[in-house]
Amino acid sequence: MLISLENAQELITPDIAAKLAYCSGMAFRDWFKEVTDSGRATSSPGAKAYFINDRMLHHAKTVFDGSNEVKLIPKHGRYQLMVKGQLLFKLKKLNRNFRTANIPTNTVILYDAQLKPPVYNTQLAFMNFVPDDITHLIAGYVEDQIRTGMSPYIVCPNGKRNYWVWPLKFTPMAPDDIRGPDDDGSDRPPKPVLPRVPAQGQLVS
């Protein structure tokens, strides 16, 4: 079900938005901190995206642990985030058109079209845990031109286009400049900041 940007912002509090941005930023930092120079040089873009996506989920499990508003919904070892029973999030890399690079399976097509897939096998059984009229969103990141920095976004897909794009207030960052854990090695999220909102939630292709 489509939802306006204004209504989404009422459900996604500054704290939740800051934590979603944190998950993207920390996962992107992990690529540079945990993978060797040689490993990054020989990895495909797909391998990089998979690594960062996996780390986004790891950080999401940490920052939303015990939350009454954000629940992690399991899907064959992967997870999506459900916010207040009304929003369902995938955590993904976005291209410069703010779209994912998913293979257009029936499940992906229905998710982007704001439709609930029919539960025709166990892979889709997780959809039983969410309401039929839930809104499908994507929390992700867009890399800069040299692929060493990124900016986080939330987008609302509407078929082959986006209904709106919400850039979060998290400065584009380079590997050594990413806001994340304190220098003492703790893994606390940053203080919540009010997301930077576009003047209008316009349709974005």
CSV table of C-alpha atoms in Angstrom, one decimal:
chain,number,residue,atom,x,y,z
A,1,MET,CA,0.0,0.0,0.0
A,2,LEU,CA,1.4,3.4,-1.0
A,3,ILE,CA,1.9,5.9,1.8
A,4,SER,CA,2.7,9.6,1.5
A,5,LEU,CA,6.1,10.9,2.6
A,6,GLU,CA,4.5,13.0,5.3
A,7,ASN,CA,2.7,9.9,6.8
A,8,ALA,CA,5.9,7.9,6.6
A,9,GLN,CA,7.8,10.5,8.5
A,10,GLU,CA,5.2,10.3,11.2
A,11,LEU,CA,5.9,6.6,11.7
A,12,ILE,CA,9.6,6.8,11.1
A,13,THR,CA,10.8,8.8,14.1
A,14,PRO,CA,14.1,10.7,14.0
A,15,ASP,CA,15.6,7.9,16.2
A,16,ILE,CA,14.5,5.2,13.8
A,17,ALA,CA,15.8,7.2,10.8
A,18,ALA,CA,19.1,7.8,12.5
A,19,LYS,CA,19.6,4.1,13.2
A,20,LEU,CA,18.7,3.1,9.6
A,21,ALA,CA,21.3,5.6,8.4
A,22,TYR,CA,23.8,4.3,11.0
A,23,CYS,CA,23.3,0.7,9.7
A,24,SER,CA,24.2,1.8,6.1
A,25,GLY,CA,27.1,3.9,7.2
A,26,MET,CA,28.6,1.3,9.5
A,27,ALA,CA,28.2,-1.5,7.0
A,28,PHE,CA,29.9,0.6,4.3
A,29,ARG,CA,32.7,1.4,6.8
A,30,ASP,CA,33.1,-2.3,7.5
A,31,TRP,CA,33.9,-3.0,3.9
A,32,PHE,CA,37.0,-0.8,4.2
A,33,LYS,CA,37.8,-1.8,7.8
A,34,GLU,CA,37.4,-5.6,7.5
A,35,VAL,CA,38.3,-6.4,3.9
A,36,THR,CA,41.9,-6.2,2.8
A,37,ASP,CA,43.0,-3.9,0.0
A,38,SER,CA,43.7,-7.0,-2.1
A,39,GLY,CA,40.3,-8.4,-1.2
A,40,ARG,CA,38.5,-5.2,-2.3
A,41,ALA,CA,40.5,-4.9,-5.5
A,42,THR,CA,39.6,-8.4,-6.6
A,43,SER,CA,36.0,-8.4,-5.5
A,44,SER,CA,33.1,-7.9,-7.9
A,45,PRO,CA,30.6,-5.1,-7.4
A,46,GLY,CA,28.1,-7.9,-6.5
A,47,ALA,CA,30.3,-9.3,-3.8
A,48,LYS,CA,30.8,-5.8,-2.3
A,49,ALA,CA,27.0,-5.2,-2.3
A,50,TYR,CA,26.4,-8.6,-0.7
A,51,PHE,CA,29.0,-8.0,2.0
A,52,ILE,CA,27.6,-4.5,2.8
A,53,ASN,CA,24.0,-5.8,2.8
A,54,ASP,CA,24.9,-8.6,5.2
A,55,ARG,CA,26.6,-6.0,7.5
A,56,MET,CA,23.6,-3.7,7.4
A,57,LEU,CA,21.5,-6.6,8.7
A,58,HIS,CA,24.1,-7.3,11.4
A,59,HIS,CA,24.0,-3.7,12.6
A,60,ALA,CA,20.2,-3.6,12.4
A,61,LYS,CA,20.0,-6.6,14.7
A,62,THR,CA,22.2,-4.7,17.2
A,63,VAL,CA,20.5,-1.2,17.1
A,64,PHE,CA,16.9,-2.5,17.1
A,65,ASP,CA,17.4,-5.3,19.6
A,66,GLY,CA,14.6,-5.1,22.2
A,67,SER,CA,12.8,-2.4,20.2
A,68,ASN,CA,9.0,-2.4,20.6
A,69,GLU,CA,8.6,-0.4,17.4
A,70,VAL,CA,10.9,-2.2,15.0
A,71,LYS,CA,10.8,-6.0,14.5
A,72,LEU,CA,13.1,-8.2,12.4
A,73,ILE,CA,11.1,-10.6,10.3
A,74,PRO,CA,13.1,-13.7,9.3
A,75,LYS,CA,13.1,-14.9,5.7
A,76,HIS,CA,15.3,-18.0,5.1
A,77,GLY,CA,18.2,-16.7,7.2
A,78,ARG,CA,17.7,-13.1,6.0
A,79,TYR,CA,15.6,-10.4,7.6
A,80,GLN,CA,13.4,-7.5,6.8
A,81,LEU,CA,12.4,-4.8,9.3
A,82,MET,CA,8.8,-4.1,10.2
A,83,VAL,CA,8.1,-0.7,11.8
A,84,LYS,CA,5.0,-0.3,14.0
A,85,GLY,CA,3.2,-3.0,12.1
A,86,GLN,CA,2.7,-0.6,9.2
A,87,LEU,CA,6.0,-0.4,7.2
A,88,LEU,CA,8.2,-3.2,5.9
A,89,PHE,CA,11.8,-2.5,5.0
A,90,LYS,CA,14.3,-4.2,2.8
A,91,LEU,CA,18.0,-3.1,3.4
A,92,LYS,CA,19.6,-2.7,0.0
A,93,LYS,CA,22.1,-1.0,-2.2
A,94,LEU,CA,20.5,1.6,-4.5
A,95,ASN,CA,21.7,2.9,-7.9
A,96,ARG,CA,21.7,6.5,-9.0
A,97,ASN,CA,18.0,6.3,-9.9
A,98,PHE,CA,17.4,5.1,-6.3
A,99,ARG,CA,16.4,1.6,-7.5
A,100,THR,CA,17.7,-1.8,-6.4
A,101,ALA,CA,19.5,-4.1,-8.8
A,102,ASN,CA,17.4,-7.1,-7.8
A,103,ILE,CA,16.7,-9.8,-10.3
A,104,PRO,CA,13.0,-9.1,-11.2
A,105,THR,CA,11.5,-12.2,-9.7
A,106,ASN,CA,7.8,-12.4,-9.0
A,107,THR,CA,8.4,-11.7,-5.4
A,108,VAL,CA,10.5,-8.6,-6.2
A,109,ILE,CA,7.9,-7.3,-8.7
A,110,LEU,CA,5.1,-7.7,-6.2
A,111,TYR,CA,7.1,-6.1,-3.4
A,112,ASP,CA,7.9,-3.0,-5.6
A,113,ALA,CA,4.2,-2.9,-6.7
A,114,GLN,CA,3.1,-2.7,-3.0
A,115,LEU,CA,1.4,-6.1,-3.4
A,116,LYS,CA,1.6,-9.0,-1.0
A,117,PRO,CA,2.9,-12.2,-2.7
A,118,PRO,CA,0.7,-15.3,-2.6
A,119,VAL,CA,2.0,-17.8,-0.1
A,120,TYR,CA,2.6,-20.6,-2.5
A,121,ASN,CA,5.7,-22.1,-0.9
A,122,THR,CA,7.7,-21.9,2.3
A,123,GLN,CA,10.0,-19.1,0.9
A,124,LEU,CA,7.1,-16.7,1.1
A,125,ALA,CA,5.5,-18.0,4.3
A,126,PHE,CA,7.1,-15.1,6.2
A,127,MET,CA,4.6,-12.8,4.6
A,128,ASN,CA,2.0,-14.3,6.9
A,129,PHE,CA,3.6,-12.4,9.7
A,130,VAL,CA,2.7,-9.0,8.2
A,131,PRO,CA,-0.6,-7.3,7.4
A,132,ASP,CA,-1.9,-7.3,3.9
A,133,ASP,CA,-2.0,-3.5,3.7
A,134,ILE,CA,1.6,-3.0,4.9
A,135,THR,CA,3.7,-0.4,3.0
A,136,HIS,CA,6.9,-1.7,1.3
A,137,LEU,CA,9.9,0.5,1.7
A,138,ILE,CA,13.7,0.2,1.1
A,139,ALA,CA,16.3,1.6,3.3
A,140,GLY,CA,19.6,1.8,1.4
A,141,TYR,CA,22.6,3.7,0.3
A,142,VAL,CA,23.9,5.3,-2.9
A,143,GLU,CA,27.7,5.2,-3.5
A,144,ASP,CA,29.5,8.2,-4.7
A,145,GLN,CA,31.2,8.3,-8.1
A,146,ILE,CA,34.5,6.8,-6.9
A,147,ARG,CA,32.7,4.3,-4.7
A,148,THR,CA,34.5,5.2,-1.5
A,149,GLY,CA,31.7,7.2,0.0
A,150,MET,CA,28.0,6.9,0.3
A,151,SER,CA,24.7,8.6,1.3
A,152,PRO,CA,21.7,6.8,2.9
A,153,TYR,CA,18.1,7.0,1.7
A,154,ILE,CA,14.7,5.6,2.3
A,155,VAL,CA,12.6,5.1,-0.9
A,156,CYS,CA,9.0,4.0,-1.5
A,157,PRO,CA,8.8,1.9,-4.6
A,158,ASN,CA,5.8,2.1,-6.9
A,159,GLY,CA,6.1,-0.5,-9.6
A,160,LYS,CA,9.0,0.4,-11.9
A,161,ARG,CA,9.4,3.9,-10.4
A,162,ASN,CA,9.6,5.4,-6.9
A,163,TYR,CA,6.7,7.2,-5.3
A,164,TRP,CA,9.1,9.3,-3.2
A,165,VAL,CA,12.8,9.4,-2.1
A,166,TRP,CA,13.8,10.5,1.4
A,167,PRO,CA,17.5,11.5,1.8
A,168,LEU,CA,18.5,11.0,5.4
A,169,LYS,CA,20.6,13.6,7.3
A,170,PHE,CA,23.9,11.7,7.2
A,171,THR,CA,26.8,13.5,5.5
A,172,PRO,CA,28.3,11.6,2.5
A,173,MET,CA,31.3,9.8,3.9
A,174,ALA,CA,34.7,8.4,3.0
A,175,PRO,CA,36.1,5.2,4.7
A,176,ASP,CA,38.0,7.1,7.5
A,177,ASP,CA,35.2,9.7,8.0
A,178,ILE,CA,32.2,7.5,8.7
A,179,ARG,CA,30.3,8.3,11.8
A,180,GLY,CA,30.0,5.2,13.8
A,181,PRO,CA,31.3,3.6,17.0
A,182,ASP,CA,33.2,5.7,19.5
A,183,ASP,CA,37.0,5.5,19.5
A,184,ASP,CA,36.8,3.2,22.5
A,185,GLY,CA,35.3,0.4,20.3
A,186,SER,CA,31.8,0.6,21.5
A,187,ASP,CA,29.0,-0.1,19.1
A,188,ARG,CA,26.4,2.5,20.2
A,189,PRO,CA,24.4,4.3,17.5
A,190,PRO,CA,24.9,8.0,17.0
A,191,LYS,CA,22.5,10.4,18.7
A,192,PRO,CA,19.3,10.7,16.7
A,193,VAL,CA,19.2,13.6,14.2
A,194,LEU,CA,16.2,15.0,12.4
A,195,PRO,CA,16.3,13.6,8.8
A,196,ARG,CA,16.7,16.1,6.0
A,197,VAL,CA,13.4,16.1,4.1
A,198,PRO,CA,12.9,17.2,0.5
A,199,ALA,CA,10.6,20.1,-0.1
A,200,GLN,CA,8.1,17.8,-1.7
A,201,GLY,CA,7.7,14.0,-1.8
A,202,GLN,CA,7.7,14.0,-5.6
A,203,LEU,CA,7.6,11.0,-7.9
A,204,VAL,CA,11.2,10.1,-8.7
A,205,SER,CA,12.1,7.8,-11.6
